[in-house]
PDB file of C-alpha atoms in Angstrom:
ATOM      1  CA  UNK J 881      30.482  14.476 -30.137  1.00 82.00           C
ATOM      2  CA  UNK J 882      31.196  15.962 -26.339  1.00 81.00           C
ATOM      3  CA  UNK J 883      32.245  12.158 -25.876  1.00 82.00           C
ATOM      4  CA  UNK J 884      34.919  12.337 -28.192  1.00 85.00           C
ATOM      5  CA  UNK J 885      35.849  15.826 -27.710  1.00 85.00           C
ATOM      6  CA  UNK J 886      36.524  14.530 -24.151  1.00 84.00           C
ATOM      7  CA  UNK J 887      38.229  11.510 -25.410  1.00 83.00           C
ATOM      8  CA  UNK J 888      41.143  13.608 -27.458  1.00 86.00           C
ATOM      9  CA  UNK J 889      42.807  14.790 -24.243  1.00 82.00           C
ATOM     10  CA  UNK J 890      44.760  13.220 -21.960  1.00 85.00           C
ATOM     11  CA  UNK J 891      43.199  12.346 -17.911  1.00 87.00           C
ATOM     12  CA  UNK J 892      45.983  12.314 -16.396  1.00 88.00           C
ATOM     13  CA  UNK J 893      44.266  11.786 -12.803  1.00 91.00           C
ATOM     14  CA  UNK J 894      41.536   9.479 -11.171  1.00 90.00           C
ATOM     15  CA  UNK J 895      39.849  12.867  -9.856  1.00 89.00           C
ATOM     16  CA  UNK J 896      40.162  14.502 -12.779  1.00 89.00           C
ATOM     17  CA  UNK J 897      38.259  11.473 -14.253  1.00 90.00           C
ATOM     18  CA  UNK J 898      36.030  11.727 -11.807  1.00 90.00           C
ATOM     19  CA  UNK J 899      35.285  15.299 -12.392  1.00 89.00           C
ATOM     20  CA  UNK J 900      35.018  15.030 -16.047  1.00 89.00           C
ATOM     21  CA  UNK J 901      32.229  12.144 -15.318  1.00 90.00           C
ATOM     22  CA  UNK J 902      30.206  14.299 -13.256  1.00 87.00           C
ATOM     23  CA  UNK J 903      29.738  17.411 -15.623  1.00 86.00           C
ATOM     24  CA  UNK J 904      29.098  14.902 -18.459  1.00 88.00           C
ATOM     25  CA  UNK J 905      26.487  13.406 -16.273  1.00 88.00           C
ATOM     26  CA  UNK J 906      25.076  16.916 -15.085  1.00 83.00           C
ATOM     27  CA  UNK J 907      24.716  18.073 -18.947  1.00 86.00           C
ATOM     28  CA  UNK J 908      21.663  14.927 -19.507  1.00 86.00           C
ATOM     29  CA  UNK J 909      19.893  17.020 -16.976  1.00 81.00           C
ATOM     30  CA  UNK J 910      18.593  14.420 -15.309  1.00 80.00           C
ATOM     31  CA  UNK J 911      18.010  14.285 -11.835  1.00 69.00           C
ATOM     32  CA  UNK J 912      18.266   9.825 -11.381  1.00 69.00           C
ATOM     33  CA  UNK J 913      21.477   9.881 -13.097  1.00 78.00           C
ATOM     34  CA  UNK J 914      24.311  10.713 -10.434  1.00 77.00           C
ATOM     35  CA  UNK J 915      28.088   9.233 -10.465  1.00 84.00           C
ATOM     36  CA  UNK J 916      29.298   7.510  -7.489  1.00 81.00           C
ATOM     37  CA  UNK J 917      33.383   6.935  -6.861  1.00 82.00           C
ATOM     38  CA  UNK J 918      34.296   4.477  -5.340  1.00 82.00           C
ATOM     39  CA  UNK J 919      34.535   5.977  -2.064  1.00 76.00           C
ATOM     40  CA  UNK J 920      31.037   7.361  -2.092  1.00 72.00           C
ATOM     41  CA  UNK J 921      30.014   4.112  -3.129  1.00 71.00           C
ATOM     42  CA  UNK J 922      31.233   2.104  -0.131  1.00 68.00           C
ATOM     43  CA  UNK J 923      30.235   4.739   1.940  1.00 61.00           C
ATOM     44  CA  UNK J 924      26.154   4.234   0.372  1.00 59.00           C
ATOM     45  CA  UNK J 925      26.260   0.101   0.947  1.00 54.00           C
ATOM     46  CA  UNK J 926      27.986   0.341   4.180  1.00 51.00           C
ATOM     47  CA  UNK J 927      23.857   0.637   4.915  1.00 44.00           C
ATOM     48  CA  UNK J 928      20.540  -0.912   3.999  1.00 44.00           C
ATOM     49  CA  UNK J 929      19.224   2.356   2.955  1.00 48.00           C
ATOM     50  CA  UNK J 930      19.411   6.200   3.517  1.00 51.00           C
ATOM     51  CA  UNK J 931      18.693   5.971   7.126  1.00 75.00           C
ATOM     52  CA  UNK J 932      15.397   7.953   7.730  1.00 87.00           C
ATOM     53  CA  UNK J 933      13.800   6.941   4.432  1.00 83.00           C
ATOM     54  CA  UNK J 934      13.957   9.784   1.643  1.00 83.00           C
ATOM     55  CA  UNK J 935      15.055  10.369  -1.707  1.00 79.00           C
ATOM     56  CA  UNK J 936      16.823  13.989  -2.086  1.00 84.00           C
ATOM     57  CA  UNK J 937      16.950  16.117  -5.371  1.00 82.00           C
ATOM     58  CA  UNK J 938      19.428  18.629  -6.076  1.00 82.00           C
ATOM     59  CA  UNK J 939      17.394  21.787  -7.452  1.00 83.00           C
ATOM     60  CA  UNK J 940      19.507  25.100  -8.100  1.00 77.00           C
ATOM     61  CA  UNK J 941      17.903  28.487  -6.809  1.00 77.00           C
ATOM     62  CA  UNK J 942      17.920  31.583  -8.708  1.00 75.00           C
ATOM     63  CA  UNK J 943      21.362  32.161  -7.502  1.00 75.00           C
ATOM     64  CA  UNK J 944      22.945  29.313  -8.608  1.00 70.00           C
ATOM     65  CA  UNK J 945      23.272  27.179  -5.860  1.00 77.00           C
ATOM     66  CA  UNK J 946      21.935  24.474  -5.113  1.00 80.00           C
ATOM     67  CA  UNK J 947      18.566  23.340  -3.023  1.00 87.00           C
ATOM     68  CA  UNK J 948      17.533  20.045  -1.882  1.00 91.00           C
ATOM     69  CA  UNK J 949      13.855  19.178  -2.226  1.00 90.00           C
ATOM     70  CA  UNK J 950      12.614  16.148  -1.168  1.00 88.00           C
ATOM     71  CA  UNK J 951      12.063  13.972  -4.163  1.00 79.00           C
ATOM     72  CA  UNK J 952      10.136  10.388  -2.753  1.00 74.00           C
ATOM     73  CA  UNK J 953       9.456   8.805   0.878  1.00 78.00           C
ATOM     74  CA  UNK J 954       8.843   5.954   1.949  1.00 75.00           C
ATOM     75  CA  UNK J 955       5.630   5.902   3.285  1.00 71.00           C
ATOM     76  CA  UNK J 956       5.450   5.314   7.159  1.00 76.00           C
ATOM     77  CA  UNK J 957       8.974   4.877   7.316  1.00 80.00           C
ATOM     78  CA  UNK J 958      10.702   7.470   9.546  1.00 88.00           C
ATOM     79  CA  UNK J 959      10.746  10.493   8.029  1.00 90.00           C
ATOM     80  CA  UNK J 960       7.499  10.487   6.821  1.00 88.00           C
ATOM     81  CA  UNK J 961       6.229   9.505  10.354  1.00 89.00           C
ATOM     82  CA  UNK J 962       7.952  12.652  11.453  1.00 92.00           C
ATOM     83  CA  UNK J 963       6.033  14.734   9.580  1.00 92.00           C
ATOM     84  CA  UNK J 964       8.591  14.883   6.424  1.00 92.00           C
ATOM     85  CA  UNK J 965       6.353  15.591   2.684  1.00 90.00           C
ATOM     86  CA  UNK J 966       7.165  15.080  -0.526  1.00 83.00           C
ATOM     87  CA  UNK J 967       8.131  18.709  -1.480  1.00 87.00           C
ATOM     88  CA  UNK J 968       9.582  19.658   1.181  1.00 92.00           C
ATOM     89  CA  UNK J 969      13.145  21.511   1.375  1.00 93.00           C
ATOM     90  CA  UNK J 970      15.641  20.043   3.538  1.00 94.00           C
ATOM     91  CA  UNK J 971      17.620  23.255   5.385  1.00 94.00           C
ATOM     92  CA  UNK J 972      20.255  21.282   7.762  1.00 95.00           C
ATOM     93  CA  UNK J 973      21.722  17.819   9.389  1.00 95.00           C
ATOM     94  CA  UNK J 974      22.371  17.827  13.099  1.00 95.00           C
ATOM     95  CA  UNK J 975      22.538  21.900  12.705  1.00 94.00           C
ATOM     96  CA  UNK J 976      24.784  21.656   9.816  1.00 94.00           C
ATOM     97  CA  UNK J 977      23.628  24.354   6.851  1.00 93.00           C
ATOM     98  CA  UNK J 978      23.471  22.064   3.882  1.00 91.00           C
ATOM     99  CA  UNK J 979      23.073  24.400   1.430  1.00 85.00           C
ATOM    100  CA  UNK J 980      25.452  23.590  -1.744  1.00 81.00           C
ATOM    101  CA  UNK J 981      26.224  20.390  -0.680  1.00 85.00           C
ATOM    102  CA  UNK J 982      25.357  17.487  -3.178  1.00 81.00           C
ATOM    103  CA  UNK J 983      22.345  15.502  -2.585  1.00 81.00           C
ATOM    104  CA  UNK J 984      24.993  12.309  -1.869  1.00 77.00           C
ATOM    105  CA  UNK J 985      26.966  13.704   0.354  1.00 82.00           C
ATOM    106  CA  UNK J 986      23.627  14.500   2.479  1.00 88.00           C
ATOM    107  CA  UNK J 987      22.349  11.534   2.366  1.00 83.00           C
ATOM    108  CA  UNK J 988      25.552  10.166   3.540  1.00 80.00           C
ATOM    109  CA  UNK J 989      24.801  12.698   7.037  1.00 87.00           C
ATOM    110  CA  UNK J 990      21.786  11.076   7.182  1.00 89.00           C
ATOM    111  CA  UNK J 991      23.137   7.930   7.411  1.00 83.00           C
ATOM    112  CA  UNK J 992      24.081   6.779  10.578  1.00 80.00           C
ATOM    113  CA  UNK J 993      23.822   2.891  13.101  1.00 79.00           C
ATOM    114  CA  UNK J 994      20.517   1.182  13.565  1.00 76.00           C
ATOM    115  CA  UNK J 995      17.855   3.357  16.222  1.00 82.00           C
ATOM    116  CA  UNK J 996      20.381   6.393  16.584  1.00 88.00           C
ATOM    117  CA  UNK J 997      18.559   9.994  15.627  1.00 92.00           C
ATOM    118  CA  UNK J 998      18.779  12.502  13.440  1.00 93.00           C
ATOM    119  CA  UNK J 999      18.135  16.303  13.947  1.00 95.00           C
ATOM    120  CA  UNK J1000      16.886  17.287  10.750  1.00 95.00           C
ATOM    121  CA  UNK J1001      15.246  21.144   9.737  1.00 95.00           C
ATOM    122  CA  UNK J1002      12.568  21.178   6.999  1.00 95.00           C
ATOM    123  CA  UNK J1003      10.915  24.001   5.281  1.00 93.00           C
ATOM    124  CA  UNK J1004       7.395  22.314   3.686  1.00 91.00           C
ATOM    125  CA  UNK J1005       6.273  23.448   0.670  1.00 79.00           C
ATOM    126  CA  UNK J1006       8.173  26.277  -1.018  1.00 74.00           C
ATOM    127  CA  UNK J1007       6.406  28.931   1.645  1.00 80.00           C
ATOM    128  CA  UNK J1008       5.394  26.795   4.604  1.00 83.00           C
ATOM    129  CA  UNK J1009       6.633  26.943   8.013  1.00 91.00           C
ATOM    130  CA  UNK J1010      10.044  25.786   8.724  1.00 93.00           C
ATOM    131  CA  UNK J1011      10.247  22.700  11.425  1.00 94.00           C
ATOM    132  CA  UNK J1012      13.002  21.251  13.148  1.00 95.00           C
ATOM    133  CA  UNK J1013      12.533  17.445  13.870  1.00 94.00           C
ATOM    134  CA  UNK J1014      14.405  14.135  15.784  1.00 94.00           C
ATOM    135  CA  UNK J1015      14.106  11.278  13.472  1.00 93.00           C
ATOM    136  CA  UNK J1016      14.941   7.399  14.392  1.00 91.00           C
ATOM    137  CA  UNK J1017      17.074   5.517  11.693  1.00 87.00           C
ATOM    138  CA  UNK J1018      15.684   3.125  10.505  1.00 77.00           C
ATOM    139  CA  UNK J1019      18.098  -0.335   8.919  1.00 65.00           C
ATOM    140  CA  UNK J1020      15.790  -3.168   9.069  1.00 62.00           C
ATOM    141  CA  UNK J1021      13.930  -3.518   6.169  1.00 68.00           C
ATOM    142  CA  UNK J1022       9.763  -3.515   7.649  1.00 77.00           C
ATOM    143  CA  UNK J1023       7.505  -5.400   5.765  1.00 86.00           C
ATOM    144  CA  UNK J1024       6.193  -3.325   2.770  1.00 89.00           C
ATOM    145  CA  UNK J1025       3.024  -5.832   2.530  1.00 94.00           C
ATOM    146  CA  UNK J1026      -0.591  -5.162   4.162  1.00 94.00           C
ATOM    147  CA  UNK J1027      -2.862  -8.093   2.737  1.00 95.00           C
ATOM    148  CA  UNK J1028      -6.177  -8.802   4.141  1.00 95.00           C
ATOM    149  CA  UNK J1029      -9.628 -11.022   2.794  1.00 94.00           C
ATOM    150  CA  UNK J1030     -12.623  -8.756   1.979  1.00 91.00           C
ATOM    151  CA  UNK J1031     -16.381 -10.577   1.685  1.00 85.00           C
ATOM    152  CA  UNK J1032     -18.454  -9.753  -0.918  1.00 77.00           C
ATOM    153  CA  UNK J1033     -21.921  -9.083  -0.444  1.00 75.00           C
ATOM    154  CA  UNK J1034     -24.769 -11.239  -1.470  1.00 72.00           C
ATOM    155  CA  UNK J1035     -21.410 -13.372  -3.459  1.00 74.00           C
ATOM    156  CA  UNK J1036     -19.853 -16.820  -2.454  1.00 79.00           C
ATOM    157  CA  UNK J1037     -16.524 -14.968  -3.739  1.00 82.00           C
ATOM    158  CA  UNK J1038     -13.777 -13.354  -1.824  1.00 92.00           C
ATOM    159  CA  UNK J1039     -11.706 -10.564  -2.686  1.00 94.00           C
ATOM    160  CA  UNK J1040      -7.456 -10.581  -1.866  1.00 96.00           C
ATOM    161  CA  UNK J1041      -6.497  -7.189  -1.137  1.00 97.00           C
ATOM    162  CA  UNK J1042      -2.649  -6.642  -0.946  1.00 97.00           C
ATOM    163  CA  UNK J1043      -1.185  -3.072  -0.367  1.00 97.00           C
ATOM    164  CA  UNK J1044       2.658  -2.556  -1.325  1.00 96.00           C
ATOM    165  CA  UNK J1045       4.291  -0.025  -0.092  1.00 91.00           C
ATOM    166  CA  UNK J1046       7.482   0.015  -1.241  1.00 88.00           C
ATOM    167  CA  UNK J1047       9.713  -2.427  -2.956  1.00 90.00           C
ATOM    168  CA  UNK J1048      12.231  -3.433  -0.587  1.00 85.00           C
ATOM    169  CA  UNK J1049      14.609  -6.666   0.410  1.00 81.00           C
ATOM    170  CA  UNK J1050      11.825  -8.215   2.062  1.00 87.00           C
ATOM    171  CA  UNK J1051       8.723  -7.373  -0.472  1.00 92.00           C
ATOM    172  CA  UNK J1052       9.159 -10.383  -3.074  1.00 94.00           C
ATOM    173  CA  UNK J1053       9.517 -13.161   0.026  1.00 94.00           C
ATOM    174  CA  UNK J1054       6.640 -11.653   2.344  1.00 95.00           C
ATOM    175  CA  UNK J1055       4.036 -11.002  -0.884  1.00 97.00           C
ATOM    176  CA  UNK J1056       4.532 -14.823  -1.910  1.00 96.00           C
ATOM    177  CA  UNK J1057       3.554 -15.555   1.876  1.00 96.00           C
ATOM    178  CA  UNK J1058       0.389 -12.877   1.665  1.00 96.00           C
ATOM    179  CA  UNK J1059      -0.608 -14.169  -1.989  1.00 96.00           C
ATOM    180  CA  UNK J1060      -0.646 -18.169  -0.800  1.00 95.00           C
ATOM    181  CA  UNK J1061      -2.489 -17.032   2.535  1.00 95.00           C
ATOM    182  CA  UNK J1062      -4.752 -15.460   0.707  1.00 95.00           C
ATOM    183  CA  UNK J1063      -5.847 -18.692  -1.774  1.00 94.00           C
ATOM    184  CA  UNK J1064      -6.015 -20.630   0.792  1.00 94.00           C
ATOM    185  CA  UNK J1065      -8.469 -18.456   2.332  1.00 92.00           C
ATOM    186  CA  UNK J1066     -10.781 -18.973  -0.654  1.00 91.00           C
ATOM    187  CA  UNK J1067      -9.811 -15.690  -2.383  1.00 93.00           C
ATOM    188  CA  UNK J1068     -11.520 -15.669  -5.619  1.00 91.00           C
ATOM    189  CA  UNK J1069      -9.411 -12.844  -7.197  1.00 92.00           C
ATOM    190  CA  UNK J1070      -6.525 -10.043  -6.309  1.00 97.00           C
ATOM    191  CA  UNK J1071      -6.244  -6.454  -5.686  1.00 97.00           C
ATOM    192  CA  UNK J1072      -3.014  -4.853  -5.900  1.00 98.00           C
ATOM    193  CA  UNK J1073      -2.567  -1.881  -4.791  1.00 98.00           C
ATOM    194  CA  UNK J1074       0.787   0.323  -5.661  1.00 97.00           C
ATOM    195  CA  UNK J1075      -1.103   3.731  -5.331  1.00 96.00           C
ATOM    196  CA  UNK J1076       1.919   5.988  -3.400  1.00 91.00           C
ATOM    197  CA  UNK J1077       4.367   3.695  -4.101  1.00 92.00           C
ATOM    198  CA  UNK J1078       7.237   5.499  -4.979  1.00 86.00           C
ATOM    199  CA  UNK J1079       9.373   2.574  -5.975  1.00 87.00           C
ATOM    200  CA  UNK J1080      12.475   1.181  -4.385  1.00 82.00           C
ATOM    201  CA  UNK J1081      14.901  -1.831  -5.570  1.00 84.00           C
ATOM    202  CA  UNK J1082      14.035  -2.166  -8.956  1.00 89.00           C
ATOM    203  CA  UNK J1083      15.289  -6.148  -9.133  1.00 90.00           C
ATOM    204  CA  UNK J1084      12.771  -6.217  -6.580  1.00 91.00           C
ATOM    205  CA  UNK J1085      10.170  -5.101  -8.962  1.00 94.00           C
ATOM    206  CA  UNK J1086      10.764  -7.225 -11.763  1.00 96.00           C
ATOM    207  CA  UNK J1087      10.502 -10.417  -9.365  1.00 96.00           C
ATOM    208  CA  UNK J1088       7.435  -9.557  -7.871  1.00 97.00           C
ATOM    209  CA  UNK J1089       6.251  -9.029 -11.298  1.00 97.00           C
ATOM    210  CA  UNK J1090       7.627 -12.358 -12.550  1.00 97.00           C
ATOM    211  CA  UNK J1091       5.166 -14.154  -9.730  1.00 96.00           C
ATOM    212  CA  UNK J1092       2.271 -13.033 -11.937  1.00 97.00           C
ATOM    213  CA  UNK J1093       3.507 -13.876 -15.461  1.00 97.00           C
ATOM    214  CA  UNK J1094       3.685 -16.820 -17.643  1.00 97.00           C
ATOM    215  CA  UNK J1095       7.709 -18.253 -18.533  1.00 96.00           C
ATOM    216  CA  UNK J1096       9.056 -16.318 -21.423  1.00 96.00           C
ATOM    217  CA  UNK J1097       6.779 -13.578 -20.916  1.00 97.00           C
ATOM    218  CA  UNK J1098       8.882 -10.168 -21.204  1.00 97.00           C
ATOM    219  CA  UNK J1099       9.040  -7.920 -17.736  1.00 97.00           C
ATOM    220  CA  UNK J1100      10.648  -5.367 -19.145  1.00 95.00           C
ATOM    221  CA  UNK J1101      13.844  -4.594 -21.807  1.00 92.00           C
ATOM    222  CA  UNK J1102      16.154  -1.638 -22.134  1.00 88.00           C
ATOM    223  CA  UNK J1103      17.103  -0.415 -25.754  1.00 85.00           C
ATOM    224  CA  UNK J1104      19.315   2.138 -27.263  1.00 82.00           C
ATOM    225  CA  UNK J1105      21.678   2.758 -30.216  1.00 82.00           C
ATOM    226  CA  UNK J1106      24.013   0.867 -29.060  1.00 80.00           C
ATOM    227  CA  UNK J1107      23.037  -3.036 -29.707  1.00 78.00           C
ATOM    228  CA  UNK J1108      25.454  -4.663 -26.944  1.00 78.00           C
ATOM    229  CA  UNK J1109      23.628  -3.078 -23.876  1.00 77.00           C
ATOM    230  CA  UNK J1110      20.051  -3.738 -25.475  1.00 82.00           C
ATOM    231  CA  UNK J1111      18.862  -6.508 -22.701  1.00 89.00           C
ATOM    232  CA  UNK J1112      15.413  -8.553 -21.963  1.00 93.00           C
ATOM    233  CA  UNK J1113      14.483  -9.670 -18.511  1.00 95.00           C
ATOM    234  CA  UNK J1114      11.883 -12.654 -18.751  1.00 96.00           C
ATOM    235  CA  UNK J1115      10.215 -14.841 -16.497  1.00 96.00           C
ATOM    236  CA  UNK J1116      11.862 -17.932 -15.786  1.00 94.00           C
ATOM    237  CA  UNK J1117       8.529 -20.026 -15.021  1.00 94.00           C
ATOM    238  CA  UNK J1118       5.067 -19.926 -14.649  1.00 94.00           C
ATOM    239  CA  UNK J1119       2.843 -18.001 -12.488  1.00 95.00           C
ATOM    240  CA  UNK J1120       2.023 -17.722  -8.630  1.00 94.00           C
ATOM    241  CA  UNK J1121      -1.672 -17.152  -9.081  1.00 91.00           C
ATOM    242  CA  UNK J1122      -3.926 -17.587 -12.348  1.00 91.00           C
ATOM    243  CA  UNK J1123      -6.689 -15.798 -10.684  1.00 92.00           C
ATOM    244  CA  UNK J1124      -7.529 -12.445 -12.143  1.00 94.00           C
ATOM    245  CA  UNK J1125      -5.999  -9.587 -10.699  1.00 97.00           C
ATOM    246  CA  UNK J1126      -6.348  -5.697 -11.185  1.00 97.00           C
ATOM    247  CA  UNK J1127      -3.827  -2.979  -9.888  1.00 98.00           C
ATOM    248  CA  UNK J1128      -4.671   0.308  -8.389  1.00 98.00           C
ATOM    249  CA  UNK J1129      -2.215   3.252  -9.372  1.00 98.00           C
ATOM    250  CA  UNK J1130      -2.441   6.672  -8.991  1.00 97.00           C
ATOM    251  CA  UNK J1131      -0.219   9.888 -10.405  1.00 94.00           C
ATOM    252  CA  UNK J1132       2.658   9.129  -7.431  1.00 91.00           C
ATOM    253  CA  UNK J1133       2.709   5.204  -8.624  1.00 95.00           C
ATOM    254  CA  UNK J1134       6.392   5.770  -9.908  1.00 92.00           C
ATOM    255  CA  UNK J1135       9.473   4.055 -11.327  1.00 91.00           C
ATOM    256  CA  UNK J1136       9.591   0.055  -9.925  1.00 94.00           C
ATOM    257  CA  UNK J1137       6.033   0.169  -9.368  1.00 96.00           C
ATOM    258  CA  UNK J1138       5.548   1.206 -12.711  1.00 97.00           C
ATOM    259  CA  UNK J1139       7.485  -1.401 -14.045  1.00 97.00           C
ATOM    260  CA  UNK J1140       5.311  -3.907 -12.303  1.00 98.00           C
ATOM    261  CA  UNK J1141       2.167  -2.162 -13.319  1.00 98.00           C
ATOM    262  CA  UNK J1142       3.103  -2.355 -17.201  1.00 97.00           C
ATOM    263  CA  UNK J1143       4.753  -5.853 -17.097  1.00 97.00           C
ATOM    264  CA  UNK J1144       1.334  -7.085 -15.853  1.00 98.00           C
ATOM    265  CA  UNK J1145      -0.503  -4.987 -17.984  1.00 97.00           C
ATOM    266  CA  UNK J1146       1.270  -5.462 -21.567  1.00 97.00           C
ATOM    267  CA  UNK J1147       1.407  -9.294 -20.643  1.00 97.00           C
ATOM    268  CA  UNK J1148      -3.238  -9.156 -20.298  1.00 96.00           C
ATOM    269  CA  UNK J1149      -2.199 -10.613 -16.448  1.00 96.00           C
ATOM    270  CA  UNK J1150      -4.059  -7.323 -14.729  1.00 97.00           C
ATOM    271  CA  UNK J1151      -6.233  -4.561 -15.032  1.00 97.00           C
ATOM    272  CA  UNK J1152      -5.148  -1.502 -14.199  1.00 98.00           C
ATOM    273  CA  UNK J1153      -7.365   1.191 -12.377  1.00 98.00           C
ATOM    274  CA  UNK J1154      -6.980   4.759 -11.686  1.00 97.00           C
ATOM    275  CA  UNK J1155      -4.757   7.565 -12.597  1.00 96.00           C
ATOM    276  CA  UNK J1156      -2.161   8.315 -15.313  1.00 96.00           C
ATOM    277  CA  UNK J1157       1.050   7.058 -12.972  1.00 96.00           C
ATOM    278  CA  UNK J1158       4.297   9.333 -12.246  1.00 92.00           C
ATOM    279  CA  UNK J1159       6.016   8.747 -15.349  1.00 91.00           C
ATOM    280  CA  UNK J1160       9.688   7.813 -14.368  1.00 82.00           C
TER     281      UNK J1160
END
């Protein structure tokens, strides 16, 4: 009904467009769900990622305005090397107050050439001390994959233990490498471990998941009311490894990672071990 309400008057302005986009958006409430124009935009792929490895969330105060928590790091990447936690309230860029400003439009300060720095101010936790730190941007995308073969006692069998940090532009190519390193090693079955992973590319997800499933199996499908945008991504052939594999997750095992968790779960390709994940 707002739709339509909207729809009756006349935009007479890209901006105003714009502007009548982002309080639509705001109303849902939802704190993944941002508008870019196409300024922004261009501004956000000009770079591999955010530059020091964070996600920001815009969370208003009890004066209206808004604070910006940090929402999801990358683990080891620079911030989080820094001494950055999830939780954490980011105060200023380069001594610029950022209080108000949009959790885009910060991220966009934190952007910045390959190995330059950052001056960043933190407060941790919502009553911890307040730190001021010099962080390295990062562009490259680092390998999120730590594999190694594990022994088991008084067994012939070996165990292939794979860590994923993140899912990133190099995770798909450099897991395939890990996973056929790995069999050829003699490893009998897989761990996967996405415990802490906070997510990342999403495409990236659903082709690392693909490696594990059978052709035609279903990765994962959106749905609403509207039948057109109802879609179902598949795998288009068979698997990597038939060996059996269990996952590790935990309760900050979150939105790609959960995909990839699920897919392999719903399909009977893994068992999955732990904690109740994140929920995104």
């Amino acid at each position: 009904q707002r739709k339509q309400d909207i729809l009756q008057g006349s935009i007479k302005s890209r901006s105003r467009a714009h502007d009548i986009i982002t309080k639509m958006l705001a109303s849902l409430g939802d704190p993944y769900t941002r508008f870019l124009s196409s300024s922004d935009f261009s501004k956000m792929s000009k770079y591999d990622m955010t530059g020091i490895g964070l996600n920001l969330r815009e969370i208003p105060d009890d004066n209206g305005s808004l604070r910006l928590v940090v929402l999801g790091l990358i683990l080891d990447g620079p911030a989080h090397s820094a001494g950055v936690r999830q939780g954490d309230e980011l105060l200023s860029v380069n001594g610029i107050d950022i209080r108000g400003k949009s959790a885009f439009d910060v991220s966009s300060m934190l952007q910045g050439p390959k190995e330059t720095f950052v001056t960043i101010k933190v407060k941790h936790d919502s009553c911890g001390p307040v730190e001021s730190m010099k962080v390295q941007r990062q562009m490259a995308a680092r390998t999120p994959i730590f594999y190694r073969l594990e022994k088991r006692d008084n067994e012939n069998s070996s165990v292939g233990y794979i860590h994923i940090k993140e899912f990133n532009a190099v995770a798909k190519k450099d897991l395939v490498s890990a996973l056929k390193r790995l069999q050829n090693s003699g490893a009998s079955y897989f761990v996967l471990d996405l415990r802490d992973n906070l997510g990342g590319l999403v495409q990236a997800g659903i082709e690392i998941a693909k490696l594990f499933l059978n052709k035609g199996d279903t990765v994962i499908y959106t749905t609403g009311r509207d039948r057109q945008v109802q879609n179902t991504i598949v795998a288009d052939s068979g698997p990597l490894v038939t060996t059996p594999v269990m996952v590790l997750v935990n309760n900050r095992t979150a939105s790609a990672s959960e995909i990839v968790a699920s897919a392999l779960h719903d399909n009977c390709k893994a068992v999955l071990v732990g904690e109740r994940t994140f929920g995104k």
